[in-house]
Amino acid sequence: MLKIAKNSLKLSANSCLNPIRQISLSSALNLKRIEKTEDKTTNTITIEGKYIDPKETFGTGVLDLTGQCYQDTDEAVRPCAFCELEKRDIKVQYTDVLVLRQFLTENGQILPRKVSGLCKKQQKKLIVLTKQAKHAGLILNLQPTLLDGTKPSADHSKRFKYLKWNTYFDDYETMKRNKKFL
Amino acid sequence: MAFNRVKQWTTFARVWYLFDAKWQDPIISGRVLSKYLLGKNKPIYSVGSDCGDYVVVINSKEIALKDDLWRTYNYFHHTGYAKGATYTPAWEYHENDPTRIIKNCTKNALPPKIYRNSLLSRLLVFPDDKVPKDVIKNITDQIQPSMTPPKRLTEFSEDEIQNFPRLFEWPKEFIIDDLKGENNQTVKII
Amino acid sequence: MLQQWHEKFKIRSCSQNVPTQLPESLKLEIQTIQSIYKEKVDENFRMGFYEKFIKDGAKGFSLRGGPFAKWRYPANKVIYRKRLVAGPEPERPRSVWSNWNYDSEIYAFAKRLNENFKEGLLRQAFIDPSYAVSEKSKLQDIGLEFDISQNNAVLAKEGENICKNYIRALLNFWYPKLPTQGVEAVVEFLTNSQSMAYISKNIGIMDLVKTQEFPVQNETLRSTLFAVIAALSQSESPIRAHLFINDFVVTQLVGKDINEIWRIENPMGLLCDELKKSGNKALPKARLIWSTGANTPTSAFVVGLYLDEKFLSKGYGETAEIAEEMAARDALRRLFGTAEENAPLPYGEKARKFSEMINSIYEKFKNSNI
C-alpha cells in the first residue's frame, strides 16, 4: 500500500497544497529534551533543553506529504497525515501495523494530536483502529509494563480465552456505514 | 485394446485441491469449499453427476472469526433429556477440536441430501501444516483464499520497521518528558 | 403320446424339431394335468386349438367361463411347455415360398441400386461354384446339360482386385502421409468377410445367391458382392463400380477411427524411426505436465513429448508410462495426418469432385499390382 503512496506522493510534489515556506536559522531536524544536572562542588543545578538528533530515534526516511519540510512551519499549518493519504485514495486500516506504530508509544498509548498533527476526525479513527489491532493481537509487543517492571508476553496464543484465536474486522468505512464499532 | 480409452481421462478425474485456512473466515470459506466438493467448478456438472473434487485444508487452527464472535457465538446441543441443553462458546468448541468449525460450516453450505456425508468424506482437514506425505503427493492445485492474512508487528524485521517511511515529523519545540504515563513511568518513543 | 397331442393341435412348424423321447418329469406333469382336467381340456381342444381360433375368432377363447376360467391356466401351461420343447421356428430360405419369382427379384435388385446391369452377367454373379457342381449332377441324371463355367469364381477375383486397389488409391489420396502398413490394415478391415457380409445382407444379396448351404456363410456373401462389383464394371463402366465402392464399402468407416483399426504395438519405436527418416537427429523427450491423485486408484497423469524443446504431443493415462505411450500415439496421429482435428472423409455428392483424381491414382496401383 505504501509503495503506491510513495509513488503518488512523488508525483504530487510539484503541485504543492501548502506553499508556505519559512526561513529558519536553527538546525532543521532537532528535538528538545529537558535534562537536569547537578554540580556538588558549586551547588548548582542546571536545567537545560538539549537538542536531540532525531535520526537516532526515528530513522532516516521521512514521507514528504506536501512537498515541503513542515518541521519549520507552525502546528496550525501542519497537514493531517491521514487526510493527505485519503486524498490519494489510500485508507489506513487496522492491518497497516507499520503505520499505526508511528502514532503509538512503546506502551501502546496514542500520541496526542499536538505531536502527530492529526485532525479531530482522524484521531477518532486512529483510536478505533488501535483498538481493533490490539483485539486482533497484531501489536502485542506495544503494551504497558506491569508493576513488576516486566512486560506481558507478545505471544498471542497465551492470551485470555477467546482472545487467543484470530479475529478480523471489516473496513473502517463499512463499519461506520453500518454504525458498528467495537 | 481401445486406444481412445483415456480420451477424457482428465475431465472425469477427481482433482486434489489445497486450501490454506490461515486468517480465513470459516463461513465464507465453507461456501467456497462446498462448490469444489460438489464439482460446480466443472463444465460437466449436473445435479445427478458424481464429479466432486477432493479438498485438503491446512492450518485450520488459525481460522479467523469476525468481530467478537469467538465470545458471543454459541454451539447448541441437547441430550434429549430434561435440562439437557448445553451451550458451548465458539472459542471452547475450537479448543476441543480445531478442525470441527470449518467442517461444520462446509456441511451447512452443502445441500441437505443423503449424499452429503459422502461428499464430506472428501474433505480432509488438518490443524497444522503437518500433512502426511501420501496426501501431499496427490495434490495438484490450490484454491485461492478470499482474504489476505495480516502480518503481526513481531513478524516484521527491524530493518523493515526502520526503513518504513514516516508519516509525520515531530514538532521542534516539543518536550518529550510531557509524554509520561499515569504511573510516572518513563515512556520510550519508537 | 406327444404325437397324438400334436395331431390334435396341428402345429406343423414345430413337428420338425420334436424329440422322440420326453423327460419323465415332463411326462408325468402332462399326464396328471390331463387326468384332472381331461373333460374340459378335451372339450376345448377336440376340434384343434388353432382351427377353433380361426373359425370363431376371439369368441373361441372366451367360450366358457370367462377370462378367469379354471381350465385356462392348466391349458396355457401345457401349451407353454410344448413351445419350450419344440423350440423356435427354424429359418427357411425365401425361395421355399410359392410366391418366389427369381426373374423379377433380379430385375428389382438392379433397379433398387439404380444401375444398368447386363442380365446375363448379374445372373452369373449370383451362382456359387458349389451350386454349379451339384446342379450339373442333378441335371445329368435327367439327361440335360449344364455349363459349369457359368459361375462367379472369376468375377469374384476380378471384383476383389478392383475393390482393394480402389480403396488403396482412395486412402493414398486422402492420407498421403499414412504408411503402407496402415493402408493395408484399413483395406483388410473393409474387405474382410464380416463387414462385406454385413453390406450384402442389407442390400439383399442373401436371398438372391444360389448356394447349397443354408444359412449362407459369410465368405460366400463376400465373394458374391465382389462378383456383383465386377459385373457392374464390365456391364457399365469401371468408374460406376468405383462410385458403388465409395457409397457402400468405404462408408463402413463412418464413426470409426483409423488409428484403432491399425494396431501399433510399439508406438515409441515407430515414432523414433519416423523422426529419423524425416532428418531429426534428436530423440523425443517425455516430461510430466500434470497429475492428480498419484497415490489413489483413480489417478491421472498427463505427459508431454518435446523434440528439441518444442512441443510435439501429449497423452493421458492412469500411470505415467501409459500416458507416455498415448503421447507417442498422439504424435504419430499428427505425423500421419489422421488426428481428430482433421475433417472426416467426404461421401456422396461431395466425394464426386475428387473421383477423377482418385481414379488416376487407381490406375497406377492397377498396373503395378497385376
mmCIF file of N, CA, C and O in Angstrom, chain C residues 265-297:
data_model
loop_
_atom_site.group_PDB
_atom_site.id
_atom_site.type_symbol
_atom_site.label_atom_id
_atom_site.label_comp_id
_atom_site.label_asym_id
_atom_site.label_seq_id
_atom_site.Cartn_x
_atom_site.Cartn_y
_atom_site.Cartn_z
ATOM 1 N N GLU C 265 1.960 -51.781 -32.132
ATOM 2 C CA GLU C 265 2.330 -52.399 -30.855
ATOM 3 C C GLU C 265 3.405 -51.608 -30.132
ATOM 4 O O GLU C 265 3.440 -51.556 -28.913
ATOM 5 N N ASN C 266 4.346 -51.019 -30.868
ATOM 6 C CA ASN C 266 5.420 -50.250 -30.227
ATOM 7 C C ASN C 266 5.424 -48.834 -30.820
ATOM 8 O O ASN C 266 6.186 -48.538 -31.744
ATOM 9 N N PRO C 267 4.547 -47.968 -30.316
ATOM 10 C CA PRO C 267 4.411 -46.636 -30.933
ATOM 11 C C PRO C 267 5.653 -45.761 -30.773
ATOM 12 O O PRO C 267 5.993 -45.001 -31.667
ATOM 13 N N MET C 268 6.341 -45.909 -29.622
ATOM 14 C CA MET C 268 7.514 -45.047 -29.371
ATOM 15 C C MET C 268 8.636 -45.376 -30.360
ATOM 16 O O MET C 268 9.302 -44.477 -30.893
ATOM 17 N N GLY C 269 8.810 -46.698 -30.629
ATOM 18 C CA GLY C 269 9.841 -47.111 -31.586
ATOM 19 C C GLY C 269 9.526 -46.618 -32.984
ATOM 20 O O GLY C 269 10.404 -46.138 -33.713
ATOM 21 N N LEU C 270 8.239 -46.717 -33.360
ATOM 22 C CA LEU C 270 7.817 -46.267 -34.701
ATOM 23 C C LEU C 270 8.005 -44.763 -34.849
ATOM 24 O O LEU C 270 8.431 -44.272 -35.891
ATOM 25 N N LEU C 271 7.712 -44.033 -33.760
ATOM 26 C CA LEU C 271 7.862 -42.569 -33.789
ATOM 27 C C LEU C 271 9.314 -42.172 -33.990
ATOM 28 O O LEU C 271 9.628 -41.286 -34.798
ATOM 29 N N CYS C 272 10.223 -42.874 -33.270
ATOM 30 C CA CYS C 272 11.657 -42.576 -33.402
ATOM 31 C C CYS C 272 12.122 -42.834 -34.831
ATOM 32 O O CYS C 272 12.891 -42.052 -35.404
ATOM 33 N N ASP C 273 11.641 -43.960 -35.411
ATOM 34 C CA ASP C 273 12.019 -44.286 -36.789
ATOM 35 C C ASP C 273 11.545 -43.225 -37.766
ATOM 36 O O ASP C 273 12.272 -42.798 -38.666
ATOM 37 N N GLU C 274 10.284 -42.799 -37.570
ATOM 38 C CA GLU C 274 9.703 -41.803 -38.485
ATOM 39 C C GLU C 274 10.440 -40.477 -38.396
ATOM 40 O O GLU C 274 10.637 -39.800 -39.406
ATOM 41 N N LEU C 275 10.824 -40.111 -37.146
ATOM 42 C CA LEU C 275 11.540 -38.845 -36.973
ATOM 43 C C LEU C 275 12.933 -38.912 -37.593
ATOM 44 O O LEU C 275 13.443 -37.940 -38.138
ATOM 45 N N LYS C 276 13.558 -40.099 -37.498
ATOM 46 C CA LYS C 276 14.880 -40.273 -38.108
ATOM 47 C C LYS C 276 14.794 -40.141 -39.624
ATOM 48 O O LYS C 276 15.660 -39.570 -40.269
ATOM 49 N N LYS C 277 13.702 -40.710 -40.159
ATOM 50 C CA LYS C 277 13.527 -40.645 -41.620
ATOM 51 C C LYS C 277 13.406 -39.200 -42.090
ATOM 52 O O LYS C 277 13.903 -38.822 -43.139
ATOM 53 N N SER C 278 12.702 -38.404 -41.293
ATOM 54 C CA SER C 278 12.484 -37.013 -41.692
ATOM 55 C C SER C 278 13.709 -36.135 -41.441
ATOM 56 O O SER C 278 13.706 -34.967 -41.817
ATOM 57 N N GLY C 279 14.763 -36.687 -40.785
ATOM 58 C CA GLY C 279 16.018 -35.955 -40.669
ATOM 59 C C GLY C 279 16.281 -35.334 -39.320
ATOM 60 O O GLY C 279 17.151 -34.486 -39.189
ATOM 61 N N ASN C 280 15.517 -35.749 -38.289
ATOM 62 C CA ASN C 280 15.775 -35.228 -36.943
ATOM 63 C C ASN C 280 16.772 -36.135 -36.230
ATOM 64 O O ASN C 280 16.556 -37.335 -36.111
ATOM 65 N N LYS C 281 17.848 -35.538 -35.743
ATOM 66 C CA LYS C 281 18.847 -36.339 -35.045
ATOM 67 C C LYS C 281 18.444 -36.605 -33.598
ATOM 68 O O LYS C 281 18.696 -37.672 -33.058
ATOM 69 N N ALA C 282 17.804 -35.594 -32.966
ATOM 70 C CA ALA C 282 17.458 -35.726 -31.547
ATOM 71 C C ALA C 282 16.235 -36.630 -31.378
ATOM 72 O O ALA C 282 15.389 -36.731 -32.258
ATOM 73 N N LEU C 283 16.202 -37.314 -30.217
ATOM 74 C CA LEU C 283 15.058 -38.158 -29.897
ATOM 75 C C LEU C 283 14.050 -37.359 -29.068
ATOM 76 O O LEU C 283 14.419 -36.414 -28.372
ATOM 77 N N PRO C 284 12.779 -37.736 -29.123
ATOM 78 C CA PRO C 284 11.790 -37.009 -28.309
ATOM 79 C C PRO C 284 11.960 -37.294 -26.817
ATOM 80 O O PRO C 284 12.255 -38.429 -26.420
ATOM 81 N N LYS C 285 11.761 -36.240 -26.000
ATOM 82 C CA LYS C 285 11.890 -36.381 -24.547
ATOM 83 C C LYS C 285 10.520 -36.254 -23.896
ATOM 84 O O LYS C 285 9.722 -35.397 -24.273
ATOM 85 N N ALA C 286 10.279 -37.111 -22.888
ATOM 86 C CA ALA C 286 8.987 -37.105 -22.195
ATOM 87 C C ALA C 286 9.104 -36.335 -20.888
ATOM 88 O O ALA C 286 10.063 -36.502 -20.138
ATOM 89 N N ARG C 287 8.110 -35.464 -20.623
ATOM 90 C CA ARG C 287 8.084 -34.693 -19.377
ATOM 91 C C ARG C 287 6.683 -34.735 -18.778
ATOM 92 O O ARG C 287 5.689 -34.685 -19.498
ATOM 93 N N LEU C 288 6.638 -34.832 -17.449
ATOM 94 C CA LEU C 288 5.342 -34.856 -16.759
ATOM 95 C C LEU C 288 4.782 -33.436 -16.693
ATOM 96 O O LEU C 288 5.413 -32.531 -16.154
ATOM 97 N N ILE C 289 3.573 -33.244 -17.253
ATOM 98 C CA ILE C 289 2.970 -31.910 -17.277
ATOM 99 C C ILE C 289 2.059 -31.701 -16.070
ATOM 100 O O ILE C 289 2.082 -30.676 -15.418
ATOM 101 N N TRP C 290 1.267 -32.703 -15.749
ATOM 102 C CA TRP C 290 0.197 -32.523 -14.769
ATOM 103 C C TRP C 290 -0.162 -33.876 -14.185
ATOM 104 O O TRP C 290 -0.068 -34.887 -14.878
ATOM 105 N N SER C 291 -0.568 -33.901 -12.924
ATOM 106 C CA SER C 291 -1.030 -35.172 -12.341
ATOM 107 C C SER C 291 -1.927 -34.882 -11.151
ATOM 108 O O SER C 291 -1.763 -33.879 -10.463
ATOM 109 N N THR C 292 -2.898 -35.778 -10.921
ATOM 110 C CA THR C 292 -3.704 -35.697 -9.694
ATOM 111 C C THR C 292 -3.857 -37.072 -9.103
ATOM 112 O O THR C 292 -3.892 -38.073 -9.812
ATOM 113 N N GLY C 293 -4.013 -37.091 -7.781
ATOM 114 C CA GLY C 293 -4.294 -38.343 -7.091
ATOM 115 C C GLY C 293 -3.298 -39.427 -7.419
ATOM 116 O O GLY C 293 -3.688 -40.544 -7.744
ATOM 117 N N ALA C 294 -2.002 -39.086 -7.335
ATOM 118 C CA ALA C 294 -0.974 -40.040 -7.759
ATOM 119 C C ALA C 294 -0.999 -41.296 -6.906
ATOM 120 O O ALA C 294 -0.657 -42.383 -7.374
ATOM 121 N N ASN C 295 -1.439 -41.177 -5.652
ATOM 122 C CA ASN C 295 -1.445 -42.337 -4.751
ATOM 123 C C ASN C 295 -2.775 -43.068 -4.733
ATOM 124 O O ASN C 295 -2.923 -44.060 -4.048
ATOM 125 N N THR C 296 -3.765 -42.548 -5.447
ATOM 126 C CA THR C 296 -5.105 -43.142 -5.397
ATOM 127 C C THR C 296 -5.327 -44.073 -6.597
ATOM 128 O O THR C 296 -4.588 -43.994 -7.579
ATOM 129 N N PRO C 297 -6.339 -44.952 -6.506
ATOM 130 C CA PRO C 297 -6.646 -45.793 -7.673
ATOM 131 C C PRO C 297 -7.177 -45.002 -8.868
ATOM 132 O O PRO C 297 -7.072 -45.447 -9.990
#
